[in-house]
mmCIF file of C-alpha atoms in Angstrom:
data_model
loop_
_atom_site.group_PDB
_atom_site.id
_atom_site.type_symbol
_atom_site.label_atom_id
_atom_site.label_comp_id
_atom_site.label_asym_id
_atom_site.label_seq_id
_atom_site.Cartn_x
_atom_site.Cartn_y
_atom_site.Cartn_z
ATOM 1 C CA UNK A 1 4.869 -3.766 11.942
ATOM 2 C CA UNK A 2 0.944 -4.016 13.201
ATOM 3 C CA UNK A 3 -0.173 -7.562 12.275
ATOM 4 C CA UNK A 4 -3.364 -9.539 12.818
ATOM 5 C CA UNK A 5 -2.877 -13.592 13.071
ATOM 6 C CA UNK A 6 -5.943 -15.935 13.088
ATOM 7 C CA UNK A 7 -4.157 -19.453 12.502
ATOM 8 C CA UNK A 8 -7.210 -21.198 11.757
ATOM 9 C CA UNK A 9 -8.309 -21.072 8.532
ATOM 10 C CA UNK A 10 -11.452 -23.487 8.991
ATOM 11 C CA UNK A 11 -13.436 -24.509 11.995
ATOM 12 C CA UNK A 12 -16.411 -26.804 12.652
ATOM 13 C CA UNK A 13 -19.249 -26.633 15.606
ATOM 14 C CA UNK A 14 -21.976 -28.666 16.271
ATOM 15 C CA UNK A 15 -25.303 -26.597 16.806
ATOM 16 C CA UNK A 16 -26.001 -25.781 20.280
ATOM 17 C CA UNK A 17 -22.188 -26.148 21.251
ATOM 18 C CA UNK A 18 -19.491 -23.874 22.133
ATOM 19 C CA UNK A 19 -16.617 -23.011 19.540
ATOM 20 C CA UNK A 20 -14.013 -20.764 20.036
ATOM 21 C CA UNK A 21 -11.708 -18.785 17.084
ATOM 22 C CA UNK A 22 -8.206 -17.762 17.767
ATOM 23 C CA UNK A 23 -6.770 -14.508 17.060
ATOM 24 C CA UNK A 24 -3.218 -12.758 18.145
ATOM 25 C CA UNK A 25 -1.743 -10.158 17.175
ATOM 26 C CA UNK A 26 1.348 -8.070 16.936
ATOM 27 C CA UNK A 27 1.910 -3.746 18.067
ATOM 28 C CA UNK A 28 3.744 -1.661 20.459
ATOM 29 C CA UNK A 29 0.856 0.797 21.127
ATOM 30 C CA UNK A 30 -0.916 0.470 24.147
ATOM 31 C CA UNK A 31 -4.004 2.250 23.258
ATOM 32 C CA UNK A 32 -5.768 0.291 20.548
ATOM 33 C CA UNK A 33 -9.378 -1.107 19.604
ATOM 34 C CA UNK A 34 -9.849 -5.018 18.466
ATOM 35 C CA UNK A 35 -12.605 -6.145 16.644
ATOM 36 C CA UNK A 36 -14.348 -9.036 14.955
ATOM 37 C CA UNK A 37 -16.120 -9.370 12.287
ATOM 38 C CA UNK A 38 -19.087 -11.315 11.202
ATOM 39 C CA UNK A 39 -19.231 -12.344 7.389
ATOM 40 C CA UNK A 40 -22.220 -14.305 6.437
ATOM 41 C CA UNK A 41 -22.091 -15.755 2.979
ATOM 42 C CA UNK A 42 -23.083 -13.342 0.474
ATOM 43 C CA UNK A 43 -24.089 -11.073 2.970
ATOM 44 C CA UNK A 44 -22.994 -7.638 4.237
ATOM 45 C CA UNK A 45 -19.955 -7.648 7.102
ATOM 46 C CA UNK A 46 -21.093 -6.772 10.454
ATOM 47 C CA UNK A 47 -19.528 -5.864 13.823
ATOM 48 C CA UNK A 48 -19.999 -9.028 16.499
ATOM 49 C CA UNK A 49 -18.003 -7.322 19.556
ATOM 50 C CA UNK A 50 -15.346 -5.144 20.615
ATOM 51 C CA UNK A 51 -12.730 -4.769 23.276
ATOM 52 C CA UNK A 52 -11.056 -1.476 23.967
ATOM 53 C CA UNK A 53 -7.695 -1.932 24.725
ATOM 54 C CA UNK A 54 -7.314 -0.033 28.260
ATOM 55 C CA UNK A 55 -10.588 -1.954 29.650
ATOM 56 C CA UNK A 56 -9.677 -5.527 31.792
ATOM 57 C CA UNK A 57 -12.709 -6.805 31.570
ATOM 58 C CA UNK A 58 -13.508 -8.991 28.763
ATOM 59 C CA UNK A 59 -16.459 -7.768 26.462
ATOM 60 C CA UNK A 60 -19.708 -9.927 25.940
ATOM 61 C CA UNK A 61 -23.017 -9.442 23.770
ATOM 62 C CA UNK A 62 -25.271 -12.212 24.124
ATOM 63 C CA UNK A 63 -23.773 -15.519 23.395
ATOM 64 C CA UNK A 64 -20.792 -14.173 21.990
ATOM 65 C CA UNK A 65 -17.896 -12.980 24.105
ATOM 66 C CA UNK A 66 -14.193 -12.538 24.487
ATOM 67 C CA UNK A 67 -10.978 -13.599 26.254
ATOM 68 C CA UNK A 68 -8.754 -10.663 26.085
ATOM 69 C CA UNK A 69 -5.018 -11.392 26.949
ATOM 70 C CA UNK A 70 -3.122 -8.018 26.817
ATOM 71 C CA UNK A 71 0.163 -9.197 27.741
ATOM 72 C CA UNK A 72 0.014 -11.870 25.623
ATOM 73 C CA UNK A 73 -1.367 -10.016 22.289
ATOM 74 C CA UNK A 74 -4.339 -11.987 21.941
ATOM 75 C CA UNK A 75 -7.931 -11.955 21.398
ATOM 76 C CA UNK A 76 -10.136 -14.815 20.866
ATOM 77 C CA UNK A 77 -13.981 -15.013 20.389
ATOM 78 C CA UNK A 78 -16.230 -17.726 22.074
ATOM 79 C CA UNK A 79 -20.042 -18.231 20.398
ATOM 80 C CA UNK A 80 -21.578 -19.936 23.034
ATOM 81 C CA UNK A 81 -24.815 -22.185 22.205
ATOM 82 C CA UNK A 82 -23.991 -21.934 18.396
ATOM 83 C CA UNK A 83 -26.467 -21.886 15.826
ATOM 84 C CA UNK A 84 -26.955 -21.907 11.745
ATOM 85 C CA UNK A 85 -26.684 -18.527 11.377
ATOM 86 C CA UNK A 86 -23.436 -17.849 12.760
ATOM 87 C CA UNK A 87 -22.559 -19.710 10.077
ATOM 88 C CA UNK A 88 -19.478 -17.135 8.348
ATOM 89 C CA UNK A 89 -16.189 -15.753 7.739
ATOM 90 C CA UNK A 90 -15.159 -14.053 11.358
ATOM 91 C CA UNK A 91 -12.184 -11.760 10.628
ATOM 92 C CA UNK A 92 -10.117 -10.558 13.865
ATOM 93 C CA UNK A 93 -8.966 -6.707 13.329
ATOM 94 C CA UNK A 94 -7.144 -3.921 14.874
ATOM 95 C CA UNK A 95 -7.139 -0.089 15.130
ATOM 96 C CA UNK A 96 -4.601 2.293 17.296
ATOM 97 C CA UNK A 97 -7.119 5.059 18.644
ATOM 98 C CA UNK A 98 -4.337 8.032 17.841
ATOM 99 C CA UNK A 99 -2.114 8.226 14.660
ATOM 100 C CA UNK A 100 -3.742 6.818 11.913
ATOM 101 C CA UNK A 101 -6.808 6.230 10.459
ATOM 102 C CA UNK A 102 -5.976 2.331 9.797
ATOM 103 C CA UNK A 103 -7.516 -1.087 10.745
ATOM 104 C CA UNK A 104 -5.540 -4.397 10.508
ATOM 105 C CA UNK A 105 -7.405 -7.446 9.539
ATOM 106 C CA UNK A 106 -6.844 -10.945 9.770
ATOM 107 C CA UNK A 107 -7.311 -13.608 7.465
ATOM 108 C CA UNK A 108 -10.180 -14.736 8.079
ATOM 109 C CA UNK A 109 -11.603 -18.313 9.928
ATOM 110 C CA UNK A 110 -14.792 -19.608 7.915
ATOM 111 C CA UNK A 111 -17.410 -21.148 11.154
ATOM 112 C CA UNK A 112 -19.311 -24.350 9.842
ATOM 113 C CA UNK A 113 -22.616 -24.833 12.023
ATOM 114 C CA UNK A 114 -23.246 -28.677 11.582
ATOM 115 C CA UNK A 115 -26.721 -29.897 12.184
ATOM 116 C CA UNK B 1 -29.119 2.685 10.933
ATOM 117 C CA UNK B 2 -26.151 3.399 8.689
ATOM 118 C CA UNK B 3 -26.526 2.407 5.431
ATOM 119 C CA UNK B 4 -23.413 2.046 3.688
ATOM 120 C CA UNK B 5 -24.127 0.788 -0.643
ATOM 121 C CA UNK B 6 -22.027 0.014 -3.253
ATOM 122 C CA UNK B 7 -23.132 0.995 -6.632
ATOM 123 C CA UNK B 8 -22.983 -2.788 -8.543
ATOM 124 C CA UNK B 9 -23.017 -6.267 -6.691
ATOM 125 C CA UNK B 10 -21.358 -8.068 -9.493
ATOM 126 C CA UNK B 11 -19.280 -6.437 -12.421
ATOM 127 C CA UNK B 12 -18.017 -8.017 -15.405
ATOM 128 C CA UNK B 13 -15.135 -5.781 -17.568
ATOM 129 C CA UNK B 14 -12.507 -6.760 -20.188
ATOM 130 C CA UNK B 15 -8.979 -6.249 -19.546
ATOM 131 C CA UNK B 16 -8.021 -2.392 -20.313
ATOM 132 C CA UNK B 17 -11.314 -1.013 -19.112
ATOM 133 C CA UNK B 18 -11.626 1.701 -16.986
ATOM 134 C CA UNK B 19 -13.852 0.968 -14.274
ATOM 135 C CA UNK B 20 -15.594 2.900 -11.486
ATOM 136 C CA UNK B 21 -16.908 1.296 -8.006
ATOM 137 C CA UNK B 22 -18.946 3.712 -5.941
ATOM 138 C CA UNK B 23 -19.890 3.978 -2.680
ATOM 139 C CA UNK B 24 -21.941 5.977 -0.474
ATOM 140 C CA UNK B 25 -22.982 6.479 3.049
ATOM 141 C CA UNK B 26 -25.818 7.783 4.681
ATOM 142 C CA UNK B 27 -24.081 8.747 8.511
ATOM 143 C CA UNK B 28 -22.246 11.586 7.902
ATOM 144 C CA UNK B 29 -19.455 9.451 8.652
ATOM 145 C CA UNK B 30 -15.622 11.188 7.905
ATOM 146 C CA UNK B 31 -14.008 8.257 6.989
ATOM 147 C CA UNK B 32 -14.512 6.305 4.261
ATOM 148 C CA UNK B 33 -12.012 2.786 2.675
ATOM 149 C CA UNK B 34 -11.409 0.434 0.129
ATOM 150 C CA UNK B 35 -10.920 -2.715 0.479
ATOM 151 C CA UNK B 36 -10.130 -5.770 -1.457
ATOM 152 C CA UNK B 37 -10.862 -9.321 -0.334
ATOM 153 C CA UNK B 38 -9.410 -12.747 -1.264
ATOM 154 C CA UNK B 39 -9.410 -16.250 -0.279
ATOM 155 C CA UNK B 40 -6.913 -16.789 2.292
ATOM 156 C CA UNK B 41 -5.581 -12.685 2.491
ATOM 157 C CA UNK B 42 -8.282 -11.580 4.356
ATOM 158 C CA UNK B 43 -8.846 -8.150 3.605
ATOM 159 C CA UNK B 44 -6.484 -5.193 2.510
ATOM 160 C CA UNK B 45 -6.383 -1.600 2.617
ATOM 161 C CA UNK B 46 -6.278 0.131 -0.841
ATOM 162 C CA UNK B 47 -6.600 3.400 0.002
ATOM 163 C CA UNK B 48 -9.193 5.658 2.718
ATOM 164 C CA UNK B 49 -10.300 8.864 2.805
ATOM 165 C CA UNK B 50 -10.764 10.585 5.922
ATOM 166 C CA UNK B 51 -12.289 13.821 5.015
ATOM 167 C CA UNK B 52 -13.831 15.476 1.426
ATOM 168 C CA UNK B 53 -11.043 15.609 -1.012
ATOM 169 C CA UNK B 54 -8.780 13.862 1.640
ATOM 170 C CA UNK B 55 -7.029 10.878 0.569
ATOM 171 C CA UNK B 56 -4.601 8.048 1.726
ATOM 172 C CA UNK B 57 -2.570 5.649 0.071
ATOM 173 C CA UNK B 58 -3.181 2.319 1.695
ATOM 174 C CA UNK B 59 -1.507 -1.253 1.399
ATOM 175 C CA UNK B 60 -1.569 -2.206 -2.289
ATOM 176 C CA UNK B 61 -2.721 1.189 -3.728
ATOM 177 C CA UNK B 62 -0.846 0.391 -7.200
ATOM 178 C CA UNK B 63 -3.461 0.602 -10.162
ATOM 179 C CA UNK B 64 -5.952 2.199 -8.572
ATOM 180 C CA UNK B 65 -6.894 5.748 -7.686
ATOM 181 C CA UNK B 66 -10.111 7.123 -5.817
ATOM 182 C CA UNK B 67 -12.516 10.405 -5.997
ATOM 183 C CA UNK B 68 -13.845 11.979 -3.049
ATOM 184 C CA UNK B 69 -15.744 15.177 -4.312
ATOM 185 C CA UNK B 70 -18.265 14.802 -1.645
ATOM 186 C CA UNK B 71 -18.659 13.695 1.954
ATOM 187 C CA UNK B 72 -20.897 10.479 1.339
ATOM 188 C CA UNK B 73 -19.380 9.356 -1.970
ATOM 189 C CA UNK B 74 -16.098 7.719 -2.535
ATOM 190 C CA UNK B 75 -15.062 6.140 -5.628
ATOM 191 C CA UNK B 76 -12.392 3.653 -6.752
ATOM 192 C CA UNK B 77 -11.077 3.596 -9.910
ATOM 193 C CA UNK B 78 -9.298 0.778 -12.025
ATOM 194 C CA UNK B 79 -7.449 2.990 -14.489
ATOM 195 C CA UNK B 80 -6.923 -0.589 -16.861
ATOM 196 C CA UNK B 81 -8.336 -3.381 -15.512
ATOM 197 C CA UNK B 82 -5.807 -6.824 -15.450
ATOM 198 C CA UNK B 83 -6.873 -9.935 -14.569
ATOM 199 C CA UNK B 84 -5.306 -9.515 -11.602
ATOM 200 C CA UNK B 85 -7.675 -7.641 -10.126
ATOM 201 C CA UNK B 86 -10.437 -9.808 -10.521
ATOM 202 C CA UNK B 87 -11.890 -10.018 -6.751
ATOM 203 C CA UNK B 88 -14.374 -8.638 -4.399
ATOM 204 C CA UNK B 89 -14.506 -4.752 -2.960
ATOM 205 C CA UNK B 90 -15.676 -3.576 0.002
ATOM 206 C CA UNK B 91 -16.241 -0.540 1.190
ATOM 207 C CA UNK B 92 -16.625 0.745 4.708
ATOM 208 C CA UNK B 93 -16.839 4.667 6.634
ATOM 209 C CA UNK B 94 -17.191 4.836 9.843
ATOM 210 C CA UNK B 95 -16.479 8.350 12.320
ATOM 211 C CA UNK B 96 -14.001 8.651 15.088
ATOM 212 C CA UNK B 97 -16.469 10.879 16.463
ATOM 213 C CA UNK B 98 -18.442 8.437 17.886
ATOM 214 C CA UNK B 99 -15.952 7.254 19.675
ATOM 215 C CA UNK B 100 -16.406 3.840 18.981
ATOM 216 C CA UNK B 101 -14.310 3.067 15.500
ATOM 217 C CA UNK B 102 -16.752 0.974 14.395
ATOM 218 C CA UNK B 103 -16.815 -0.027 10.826
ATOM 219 C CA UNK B 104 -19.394 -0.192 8.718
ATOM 220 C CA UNK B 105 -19.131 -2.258 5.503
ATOM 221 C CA UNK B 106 -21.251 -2.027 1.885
ATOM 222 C CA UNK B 107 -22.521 -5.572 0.868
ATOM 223 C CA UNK B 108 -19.258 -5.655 -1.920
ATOM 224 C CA UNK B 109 -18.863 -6.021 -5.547
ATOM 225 C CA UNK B 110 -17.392 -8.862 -6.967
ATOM 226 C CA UNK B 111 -15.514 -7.487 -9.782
ATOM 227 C CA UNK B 112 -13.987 -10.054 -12.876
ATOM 228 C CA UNK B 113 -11.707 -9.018 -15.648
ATOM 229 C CA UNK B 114 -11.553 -11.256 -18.363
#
C-alpha cells in the first residue's frame, strides 16, 4: 500500500532560521509526483513545491527547497530564513502520474515561527 | 488564477439532516475531490470525480455520496448526518492536462452535527 509518513507532528523555528520537516514515504512505482502543502490557519491550502519523481535534482522556489532521496523514499522540505507567515500545517503528499487519479497525504507537521 | 469555492465556511446541522457541501471551480479543471480533515489524520479521500457524471469511491466513502451534473460543480452529500462526521471539508480539482498535478484546494467548511 501507497503511504505518506511525516513523524513530526509539531515543530518550532526561530524567525530568520532554518527548519526542516521530515517526510517518507512508501510505493513501488517509479513514476510519481510529491508535494507539499502549505496550510495557514484558517486559510486556503496552497502548493509550496514539487519534485517529479524521474528528475535528480532537488526542486527549490525561493527560500523553500527540497532534499529528495529516491532510494531511500523520502522527501523533506527546508524553509530557509523563516518568517511569521510560514507559520502552518505543511502536509507531505503523493501522486503516481499513470493509474489513478489519487493523492496520498500525510499527517500533517504544524510550523511555529517564534519571534 | 484558479479559483476553487466552497459554498458555506461554517455549517451547523442536527443529527439526521441531510446536508449538501458544494463546490465549484473556475479552470476547467477534470478532476475534482473530497476531502475530510482531522487533527492528527491529515487528510482523506472521500470520493473524486474525474470527469462530468464520473465518480470514484475514495478512502472512507461510507455515508456519503456526491453529484457531478456539471463540469465545475461537485457536491457531497451527508445522507444523515452523525456526530461523527463533525469536521472540516475540503475540496480540490486540479487537470492532468497541465501536466503538473497540482492541486488546488477551496478554503473548507467546517461542518458540526450536534
Amino acid at each position: 500500500a501507497q503511504t505518506v509518513t511525516q513523524s513530526q507532528p509539531e515543530m518550532s523555528v526561530q524567525e530568520a532560521e532554518t527548519v526542516t520537516l521530515s517526510c517518507t514515504y512508501d510505493t513501488s512505482e517509479s513514476d510519481y509526483y510529491l508535494f507539499w502543502y502549505k496550510q495557514p490557519p484558517s486559510r486556503q491550502m496552497i502548493l509550496v513545491i514539487r519534485q517529479e519523481a524521474y528528475k535528480q535534482q532537488n526542486a527549490t522556489e525561493n527560500r523553500f527547497s527540497v532534499n529528495f532521496q529516491k532510494a531511500a523514499k523520502s522527501f523533506s522540505l527546508k524553509i530557509s530564513d523563516s518568517q511569521l507567515g510560514d507559520a502552518a500545517m505543511y502536509f507531505c503528499a503523493y501522486r503516481i502520474v499513470l493509474g489513478t487519479y489519487k493523492y496520498i497525504f500525510g499527517t500533517g507537521t504544524r510550523l511555529k515561527v517564534l519571534a | 488564477d484558479v479559483k476553487v469555492t466552497q459554498s458555506s465556511r461554517y455549517l451547523v446541522k442536527r443529527t439526521g439532516e441531510k446536508v449538501f457541501l458544494e463546490c465549484v471551480q473556475d479552470m476547467d479543471h477534470e478532476n475534482m475531490f473530497w476531502y475530510r480533515q482531522d487533527p492528527g489524520l491529515g487528510l482523506r479521500l472521500i470520493y473524486f470525480s474525474y470527469d462530468v457524471k464520473m465518480k470514484e469511491k475514495g478512502d472512507i466513502p461510507e455515508g456519503y455520496s456526491v453529484s457531478r451534473e456539471k463540469k465545475e460543480r461537485f457536491s457531497l452529500i451527508l445522507e444523515s448526518a452523525s456526530t461523527n462526521q463533525t469536521s472540516m471539508y475540503l475540496c480540490a480539482s486540479s487537470s492532468p492536462g497541465t501536466g503538473n498535478y497540482e492541486q488546488y484546494f477551496g478554503p473548507g467548511t467546517r461542518l458540526t452535527v450536534t
